[in-house]
Structures are given as structure tokens and as C-alpha cells.
mmCIF file of C-alpha atoms in Angstrom:
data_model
loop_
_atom_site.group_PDB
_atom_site.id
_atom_site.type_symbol
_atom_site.label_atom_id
_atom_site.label_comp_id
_atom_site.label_asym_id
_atom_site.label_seq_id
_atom_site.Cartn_x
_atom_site.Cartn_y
_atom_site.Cartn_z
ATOM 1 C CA UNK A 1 -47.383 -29.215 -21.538
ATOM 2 C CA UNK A 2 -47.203 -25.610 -21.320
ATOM 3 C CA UNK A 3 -48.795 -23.726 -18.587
ATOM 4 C CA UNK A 4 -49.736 -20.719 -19.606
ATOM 5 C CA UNK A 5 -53.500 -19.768 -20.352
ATOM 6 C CA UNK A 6 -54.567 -19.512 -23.706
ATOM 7 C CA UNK A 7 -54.586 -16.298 -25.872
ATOM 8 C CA UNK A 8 -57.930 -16.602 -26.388
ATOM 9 C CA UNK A 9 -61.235 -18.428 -25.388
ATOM 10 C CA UNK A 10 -62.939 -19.672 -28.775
ATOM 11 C CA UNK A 11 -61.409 -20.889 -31.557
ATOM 12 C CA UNK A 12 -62.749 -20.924 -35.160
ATOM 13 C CA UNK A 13 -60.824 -23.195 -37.656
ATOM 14 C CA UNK A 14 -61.562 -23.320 -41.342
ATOM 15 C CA UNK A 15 -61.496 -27.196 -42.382
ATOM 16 C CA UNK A 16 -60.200 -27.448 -45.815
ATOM 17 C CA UNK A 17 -56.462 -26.410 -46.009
ATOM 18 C CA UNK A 18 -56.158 -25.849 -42.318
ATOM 19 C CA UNK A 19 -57.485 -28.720 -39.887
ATOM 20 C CA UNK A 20 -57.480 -31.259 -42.912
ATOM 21 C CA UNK A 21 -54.923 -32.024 -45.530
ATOM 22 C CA UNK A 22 -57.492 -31.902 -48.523
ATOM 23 C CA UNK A 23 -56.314 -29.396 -51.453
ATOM 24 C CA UNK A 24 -54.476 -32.476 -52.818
ATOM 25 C CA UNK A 25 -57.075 -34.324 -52.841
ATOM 26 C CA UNK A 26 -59.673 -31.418 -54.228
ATOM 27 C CA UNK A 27 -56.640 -30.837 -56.629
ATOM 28 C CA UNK A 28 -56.700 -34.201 -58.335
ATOM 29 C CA UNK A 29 -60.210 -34.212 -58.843
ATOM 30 C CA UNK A 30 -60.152 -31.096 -60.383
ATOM 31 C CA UNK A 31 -57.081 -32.184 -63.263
ATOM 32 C CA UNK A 32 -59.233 -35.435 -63.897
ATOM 33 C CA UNK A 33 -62.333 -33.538 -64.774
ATOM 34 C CA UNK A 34 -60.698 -31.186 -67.025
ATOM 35 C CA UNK A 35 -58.785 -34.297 -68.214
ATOM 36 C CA UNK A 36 -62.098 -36.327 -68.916
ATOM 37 C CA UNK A 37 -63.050 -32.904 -70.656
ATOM 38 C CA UNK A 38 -60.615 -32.799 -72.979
ATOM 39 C CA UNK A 39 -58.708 -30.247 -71.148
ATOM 40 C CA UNK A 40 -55.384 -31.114 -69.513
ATOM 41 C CA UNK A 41 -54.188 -27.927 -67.192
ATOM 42 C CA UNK A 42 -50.659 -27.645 -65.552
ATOM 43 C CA UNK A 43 -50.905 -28.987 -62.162
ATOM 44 C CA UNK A 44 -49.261 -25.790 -60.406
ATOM 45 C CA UNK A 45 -52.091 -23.846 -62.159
ATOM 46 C CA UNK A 46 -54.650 -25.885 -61.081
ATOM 47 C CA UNK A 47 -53.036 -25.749 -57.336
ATOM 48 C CA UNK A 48 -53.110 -21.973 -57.069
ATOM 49 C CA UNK A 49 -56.521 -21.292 -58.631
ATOM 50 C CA UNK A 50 -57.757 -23.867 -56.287
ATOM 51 C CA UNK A 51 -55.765 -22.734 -53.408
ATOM 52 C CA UNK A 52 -57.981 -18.952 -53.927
ATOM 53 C CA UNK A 53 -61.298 -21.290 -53.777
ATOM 54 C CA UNK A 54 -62.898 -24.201 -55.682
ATOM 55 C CA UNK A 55 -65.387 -21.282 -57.529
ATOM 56 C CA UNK A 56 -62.514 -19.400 -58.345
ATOM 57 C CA UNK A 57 -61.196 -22.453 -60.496
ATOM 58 C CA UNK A 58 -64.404 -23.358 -61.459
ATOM 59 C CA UNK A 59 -65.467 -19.828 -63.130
ATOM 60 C CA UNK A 60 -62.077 -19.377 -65.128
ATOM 61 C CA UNK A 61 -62.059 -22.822 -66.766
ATOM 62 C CA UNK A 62 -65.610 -22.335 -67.569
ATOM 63 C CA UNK A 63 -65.059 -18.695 -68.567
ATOM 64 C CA UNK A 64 -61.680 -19.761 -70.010
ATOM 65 C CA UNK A 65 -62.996 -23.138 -72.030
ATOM 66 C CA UNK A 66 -66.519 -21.151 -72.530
ATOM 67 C CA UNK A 67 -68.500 -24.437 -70.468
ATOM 68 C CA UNK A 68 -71.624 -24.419 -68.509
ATOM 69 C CA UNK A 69 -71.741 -26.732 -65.448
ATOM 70 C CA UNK A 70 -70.003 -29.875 -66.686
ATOM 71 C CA UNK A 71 -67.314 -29.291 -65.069
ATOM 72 C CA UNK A 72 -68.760 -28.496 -61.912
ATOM 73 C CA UNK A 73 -70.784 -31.531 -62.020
ATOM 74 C CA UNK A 74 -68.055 -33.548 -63.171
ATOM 75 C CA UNK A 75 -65.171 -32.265 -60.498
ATOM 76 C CA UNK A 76 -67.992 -32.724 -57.854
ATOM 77 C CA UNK A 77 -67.945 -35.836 -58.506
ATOM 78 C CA UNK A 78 -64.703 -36.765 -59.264
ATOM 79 C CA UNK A 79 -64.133 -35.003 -55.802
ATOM 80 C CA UNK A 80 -66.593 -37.673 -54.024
ATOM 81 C CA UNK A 81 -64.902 -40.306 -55.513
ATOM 82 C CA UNK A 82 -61.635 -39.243 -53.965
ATOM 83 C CA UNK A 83 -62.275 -37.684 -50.957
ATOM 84 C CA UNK A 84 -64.045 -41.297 -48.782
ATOM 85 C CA UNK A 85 -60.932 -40.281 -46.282
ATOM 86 C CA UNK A 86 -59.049 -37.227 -46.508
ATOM 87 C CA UNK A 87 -56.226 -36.865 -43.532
ATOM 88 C CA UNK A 88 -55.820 -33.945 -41.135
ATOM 89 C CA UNK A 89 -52.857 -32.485 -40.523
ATOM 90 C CA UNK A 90 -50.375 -34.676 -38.316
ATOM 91 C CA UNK A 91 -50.618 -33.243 -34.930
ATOM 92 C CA UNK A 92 -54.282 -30.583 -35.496
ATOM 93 C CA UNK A 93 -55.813 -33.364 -33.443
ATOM 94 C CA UNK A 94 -54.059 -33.153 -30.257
ATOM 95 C CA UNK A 95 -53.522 -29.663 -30.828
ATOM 96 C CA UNK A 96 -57.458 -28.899 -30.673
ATOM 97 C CA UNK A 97 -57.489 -31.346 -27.708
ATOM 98 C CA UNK A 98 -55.052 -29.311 -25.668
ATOM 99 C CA UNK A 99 -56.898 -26.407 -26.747
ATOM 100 C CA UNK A 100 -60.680 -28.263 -24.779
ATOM 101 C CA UNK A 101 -58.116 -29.168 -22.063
ATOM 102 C CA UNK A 102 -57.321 -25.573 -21.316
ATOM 103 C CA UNK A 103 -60.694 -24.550 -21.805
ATOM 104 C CA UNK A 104 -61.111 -23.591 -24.717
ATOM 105 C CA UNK A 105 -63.369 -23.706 -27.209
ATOM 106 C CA UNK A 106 -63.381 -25.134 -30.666
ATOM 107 C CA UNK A 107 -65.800 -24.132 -33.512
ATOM 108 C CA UNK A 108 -65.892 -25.211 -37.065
ATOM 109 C CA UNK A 109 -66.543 -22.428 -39.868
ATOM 110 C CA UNK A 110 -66.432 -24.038 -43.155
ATOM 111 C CA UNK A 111 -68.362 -24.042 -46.375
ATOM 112 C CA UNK A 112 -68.087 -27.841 -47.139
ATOM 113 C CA UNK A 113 -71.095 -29.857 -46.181
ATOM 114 C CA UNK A 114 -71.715 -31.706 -43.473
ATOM 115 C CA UNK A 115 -69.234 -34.410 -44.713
ATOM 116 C CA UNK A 116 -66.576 -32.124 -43.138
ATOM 117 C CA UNK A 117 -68.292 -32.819 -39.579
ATOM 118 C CA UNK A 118 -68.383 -36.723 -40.432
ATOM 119 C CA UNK A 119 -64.400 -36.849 -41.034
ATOM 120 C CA UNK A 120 -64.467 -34.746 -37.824
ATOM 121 C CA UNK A 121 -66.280 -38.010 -36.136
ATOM 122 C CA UNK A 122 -64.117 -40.507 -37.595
ATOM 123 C CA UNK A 123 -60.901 -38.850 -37.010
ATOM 124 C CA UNK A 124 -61.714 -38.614 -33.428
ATOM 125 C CA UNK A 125 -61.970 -34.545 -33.414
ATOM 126 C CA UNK A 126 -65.838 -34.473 -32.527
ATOM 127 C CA UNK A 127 -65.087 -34.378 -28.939
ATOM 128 C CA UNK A 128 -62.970 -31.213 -28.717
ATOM 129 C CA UNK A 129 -65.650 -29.375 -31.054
ATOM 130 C CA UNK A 130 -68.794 -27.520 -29.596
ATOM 131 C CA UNK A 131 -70.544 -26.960 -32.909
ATOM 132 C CA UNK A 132 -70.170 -25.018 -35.998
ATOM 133 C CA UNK A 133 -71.358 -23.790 -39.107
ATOM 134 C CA UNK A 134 -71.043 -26.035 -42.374
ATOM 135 C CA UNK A 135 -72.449 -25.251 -46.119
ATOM 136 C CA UNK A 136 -75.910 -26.527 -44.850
ATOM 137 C CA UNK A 137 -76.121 -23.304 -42.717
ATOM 138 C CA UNK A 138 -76.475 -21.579 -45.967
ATOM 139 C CA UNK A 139 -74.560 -18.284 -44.962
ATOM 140 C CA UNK A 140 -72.905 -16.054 -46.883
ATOM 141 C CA UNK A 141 -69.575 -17.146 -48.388
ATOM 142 C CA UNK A 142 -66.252 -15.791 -46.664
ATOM 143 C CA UNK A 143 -65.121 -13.024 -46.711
ATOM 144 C CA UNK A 144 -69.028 -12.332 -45.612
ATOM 145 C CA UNK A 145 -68.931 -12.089 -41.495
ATOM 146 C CA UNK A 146 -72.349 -13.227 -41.369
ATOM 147 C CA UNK A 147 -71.573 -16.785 -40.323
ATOM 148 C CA UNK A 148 -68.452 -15.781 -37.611
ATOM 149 C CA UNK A 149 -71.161 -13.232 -36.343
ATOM 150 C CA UNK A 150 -73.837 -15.648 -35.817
ATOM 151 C CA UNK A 151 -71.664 -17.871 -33.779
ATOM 152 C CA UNK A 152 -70.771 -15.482 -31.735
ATOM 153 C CA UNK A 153 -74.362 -15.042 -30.539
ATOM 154 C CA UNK A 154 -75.059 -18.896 -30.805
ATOM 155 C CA UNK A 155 -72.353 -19.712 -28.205
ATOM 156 C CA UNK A 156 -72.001 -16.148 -26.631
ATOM 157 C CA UNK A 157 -68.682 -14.820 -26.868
ATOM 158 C CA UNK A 158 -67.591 -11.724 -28.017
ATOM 159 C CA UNK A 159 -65.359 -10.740 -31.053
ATOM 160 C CA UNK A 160 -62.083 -9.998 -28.945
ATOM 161 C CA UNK A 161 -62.031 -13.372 -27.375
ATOM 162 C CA UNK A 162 -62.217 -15.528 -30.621
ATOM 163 C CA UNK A 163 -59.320 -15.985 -33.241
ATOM 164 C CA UNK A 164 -60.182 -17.575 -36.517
ATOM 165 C CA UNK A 165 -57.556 -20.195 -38.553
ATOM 166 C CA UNK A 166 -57.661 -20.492 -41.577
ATOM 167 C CA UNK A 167 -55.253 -21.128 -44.948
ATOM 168 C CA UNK A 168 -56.598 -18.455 -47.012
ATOM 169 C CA UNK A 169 -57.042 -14.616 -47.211
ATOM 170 C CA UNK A 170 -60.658 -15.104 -47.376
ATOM 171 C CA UNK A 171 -60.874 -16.905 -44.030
ATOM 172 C CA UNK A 172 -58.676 -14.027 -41.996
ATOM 173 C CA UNK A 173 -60.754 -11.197 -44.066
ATOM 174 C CA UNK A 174 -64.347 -12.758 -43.110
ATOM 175 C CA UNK A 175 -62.649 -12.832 -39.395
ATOM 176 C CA UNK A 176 -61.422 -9.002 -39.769
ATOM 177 C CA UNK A 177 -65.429 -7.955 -40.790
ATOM 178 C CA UNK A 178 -66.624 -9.351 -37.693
ATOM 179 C CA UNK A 179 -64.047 -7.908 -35.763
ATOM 180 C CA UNK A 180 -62.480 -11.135 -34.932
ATOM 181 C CA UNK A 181 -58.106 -11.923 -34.988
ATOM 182 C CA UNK A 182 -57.181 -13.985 -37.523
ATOM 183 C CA UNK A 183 -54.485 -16.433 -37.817
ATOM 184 C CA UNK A 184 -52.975 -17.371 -41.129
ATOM 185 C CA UNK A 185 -52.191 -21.157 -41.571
ATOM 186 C CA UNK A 186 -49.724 -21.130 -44.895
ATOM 187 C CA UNK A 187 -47.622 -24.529 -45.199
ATOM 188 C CA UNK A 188 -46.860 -23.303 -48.681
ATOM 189 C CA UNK A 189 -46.607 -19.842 -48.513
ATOM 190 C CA UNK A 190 -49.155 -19.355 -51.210
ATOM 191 C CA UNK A 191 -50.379 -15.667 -48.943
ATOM 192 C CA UNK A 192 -46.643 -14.636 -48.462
ATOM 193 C CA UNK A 193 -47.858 -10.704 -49.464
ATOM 194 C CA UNK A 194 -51.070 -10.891 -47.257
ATOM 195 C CA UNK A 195 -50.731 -8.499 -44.721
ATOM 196 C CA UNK A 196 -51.638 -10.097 -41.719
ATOM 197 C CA UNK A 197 -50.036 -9.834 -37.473
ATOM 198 C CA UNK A 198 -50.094 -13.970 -37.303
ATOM 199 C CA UNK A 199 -48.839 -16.324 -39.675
ATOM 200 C CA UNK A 200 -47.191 -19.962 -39.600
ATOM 201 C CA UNK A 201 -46.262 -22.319 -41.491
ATOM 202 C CA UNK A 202 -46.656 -25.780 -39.263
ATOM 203 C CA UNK A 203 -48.929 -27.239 -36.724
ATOM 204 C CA UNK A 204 -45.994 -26.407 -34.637
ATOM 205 C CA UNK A 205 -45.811 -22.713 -35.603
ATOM 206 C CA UNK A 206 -49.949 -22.626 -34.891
ATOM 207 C CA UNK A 207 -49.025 -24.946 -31.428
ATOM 208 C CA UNK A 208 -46.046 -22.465 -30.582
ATOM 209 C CA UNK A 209 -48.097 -19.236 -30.978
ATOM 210 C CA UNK A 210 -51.511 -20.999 -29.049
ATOM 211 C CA UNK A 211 -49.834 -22.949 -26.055
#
């Protein structure tokens, strides 16, 4: 293990794309409810509209297939049925545990609900996490700062010591309002033209650039 200090003392991961391995789950459910709907999509089309946010792909099908909030209704739960155990990323565990181990701190910052802290639990994360902020919280959606900014003042650090990880442009830009580093997590390369100082494309990458 490496023995340098940390670049920073608080850490605020996203959960969706970044800690967890869920977008193809979230995916799936999506293509079945436009399925069930009568509307088959491609799957790379439902990937990248997904990949922006779940309410970006929700407004252009209904926009595009002029719908109310059946498909909503029917992706959420299509996306319950699916998601009783999504995985995290092979190696984000130990990775946040080295991170407590060092001293650090770990926050979550997502807008799932609270079933995002329960996979937490039962993927034995819970331990190396001193809180968060889930959709219960009821803050702003990223790229607001509202939530990042609260935190700050809930477990009293400032905005230079934190870095926030995250898989989307949304997650580093609600970082960048609050005056907080972001760190762009990008296995696929979907935010290849985001401008942005840190970027990987692995755990390892994110393990190289943190330890």
C-alpha cells in the first residue's frame, strides 16, 4: 500500500455509473418498457440517452412517442424488478476502504433513493461511508450545488479539501458550482470532449490518481 497522504480529505462519489455497475441494468429496464409499449429503440440509443440521465430518456421518448407517464411508471418498475442486486465496480470497495484507512472521508451524493444506501449495506461499503445525501433529501438535481454545499456544512469541510466522482458531466459541473474538484469516472468514454483536469477510465486509473 502506498504511503503517501491523500490528495484530499472528503470524498463525494456519485452511485449510479461510478461506485455501482448499474446503467446496464437501468438500460434493460428502460428497452423492456418501450418494448411492452410498443416501441422497440436501438440499444446504443437507449445507452447514451440514459448515460446523460434517466429524465433525459424519459422526456424524449415521451416527447418523441407524444406519452404521458406510462413510461415512467412502467420503466420504474421494470427497473425494480431488475435492480434486487446491482454490482459495484470490482475493486470501488477496497478502494473506499483504503480511502477510511488513510483518513479519509467518504460521502454519498446521489439522486437514487435510499435503496442506493441499502446496496451500500449489503455490499459491505456502509462502514467506510460517513453519510450522504440520497433522493429523499429532496435537493436540487445536479448540476444544482445545493446538495455538495450542504454537506459541506453538515460534516464541516471546506470546498478545497473535497473532490467529487462521478460518471457524468452533471456530477463534475454540480462539483465546479460549489467550488469543489471533480473527478471524471468514464469506463466508456461517453464524456471524451468534456473539458475536465481528471479523468480515468478504471478503478485503477481512480486508485492510481487517489493513493
Amino acid at each position: 500500500m502506498s504511503r503517501r497522504s491523500l490528495p484530499y480529505r472528503v470524498y463525494l462519489w456519485d452511485f449510479d455509473g461510478t461506485l455501482f455497475d448499474s446503467y446496464p441494468t437501468m438500460n434493460r429496464a428502460m428497452s423492456q418498457a418501450l418494448l411492452e409499449l410498443g416501441m422497440p429503440r436501438p440499444e446504443e440509443e437507449v445507452r447514451r440517452l440514459m448515460k446523460q440521465s434517466v429524465s433525459t430518456a424519459l422526456c424524449y421518448y415521451q416527447e418523441h412517442f407524444s406519452m404521458n407517464q406510462e413510461l415512467e411508471k412502467l420503466f420504474r418498475k421494470k427497473e425494480k424488478e431488475l435492480s434486487t442486486d446491482l454490482p459495484p465496480y470490482p475493486g470501488m470497495k477496497d478502494l473506499c476502504r483504503r480511502i477510511y484507512e488513510k483518513g479519509g472521508m467518504n460521502l454519498l451524493y446521489t439522486h437514487r433513493d435510499t435503496f442506493a444506501e441499502e446496496l451500500l449495506k449489503r455490499h459491505g461499503f456502509s462502514s467506510y461511508f460517513s453519510g450522504g445525501v440520497t433522493a429523499e433529501d429532496h435537493f436540487p438535481s445536479k448540476p444544482a450545488p445545493d446538495a455538495i454545499i450542504w454537506l459541506m456544512k453538515q460534516f464541516s469541510f471546506t470546498a478545497e479539501e473535497a473532490l467529487m466522482i462521478g460518471d457524468r458531466d452533471i456530477d463534475l459541473l454540480a462539483a465546479k458550482n460549489a467550488g469543489v474538484d471533480g473527478y471524471l469516472f468514464d469506463p466508456m468514454d461517453d464524456y471524451a470532449s468534456f473539458q475536465t483536469p481528471f479523468r480515468g477510465h478504471s478503478v485503477f486509473d481512480l486508485e492510481s490518481f487517489l493513493l
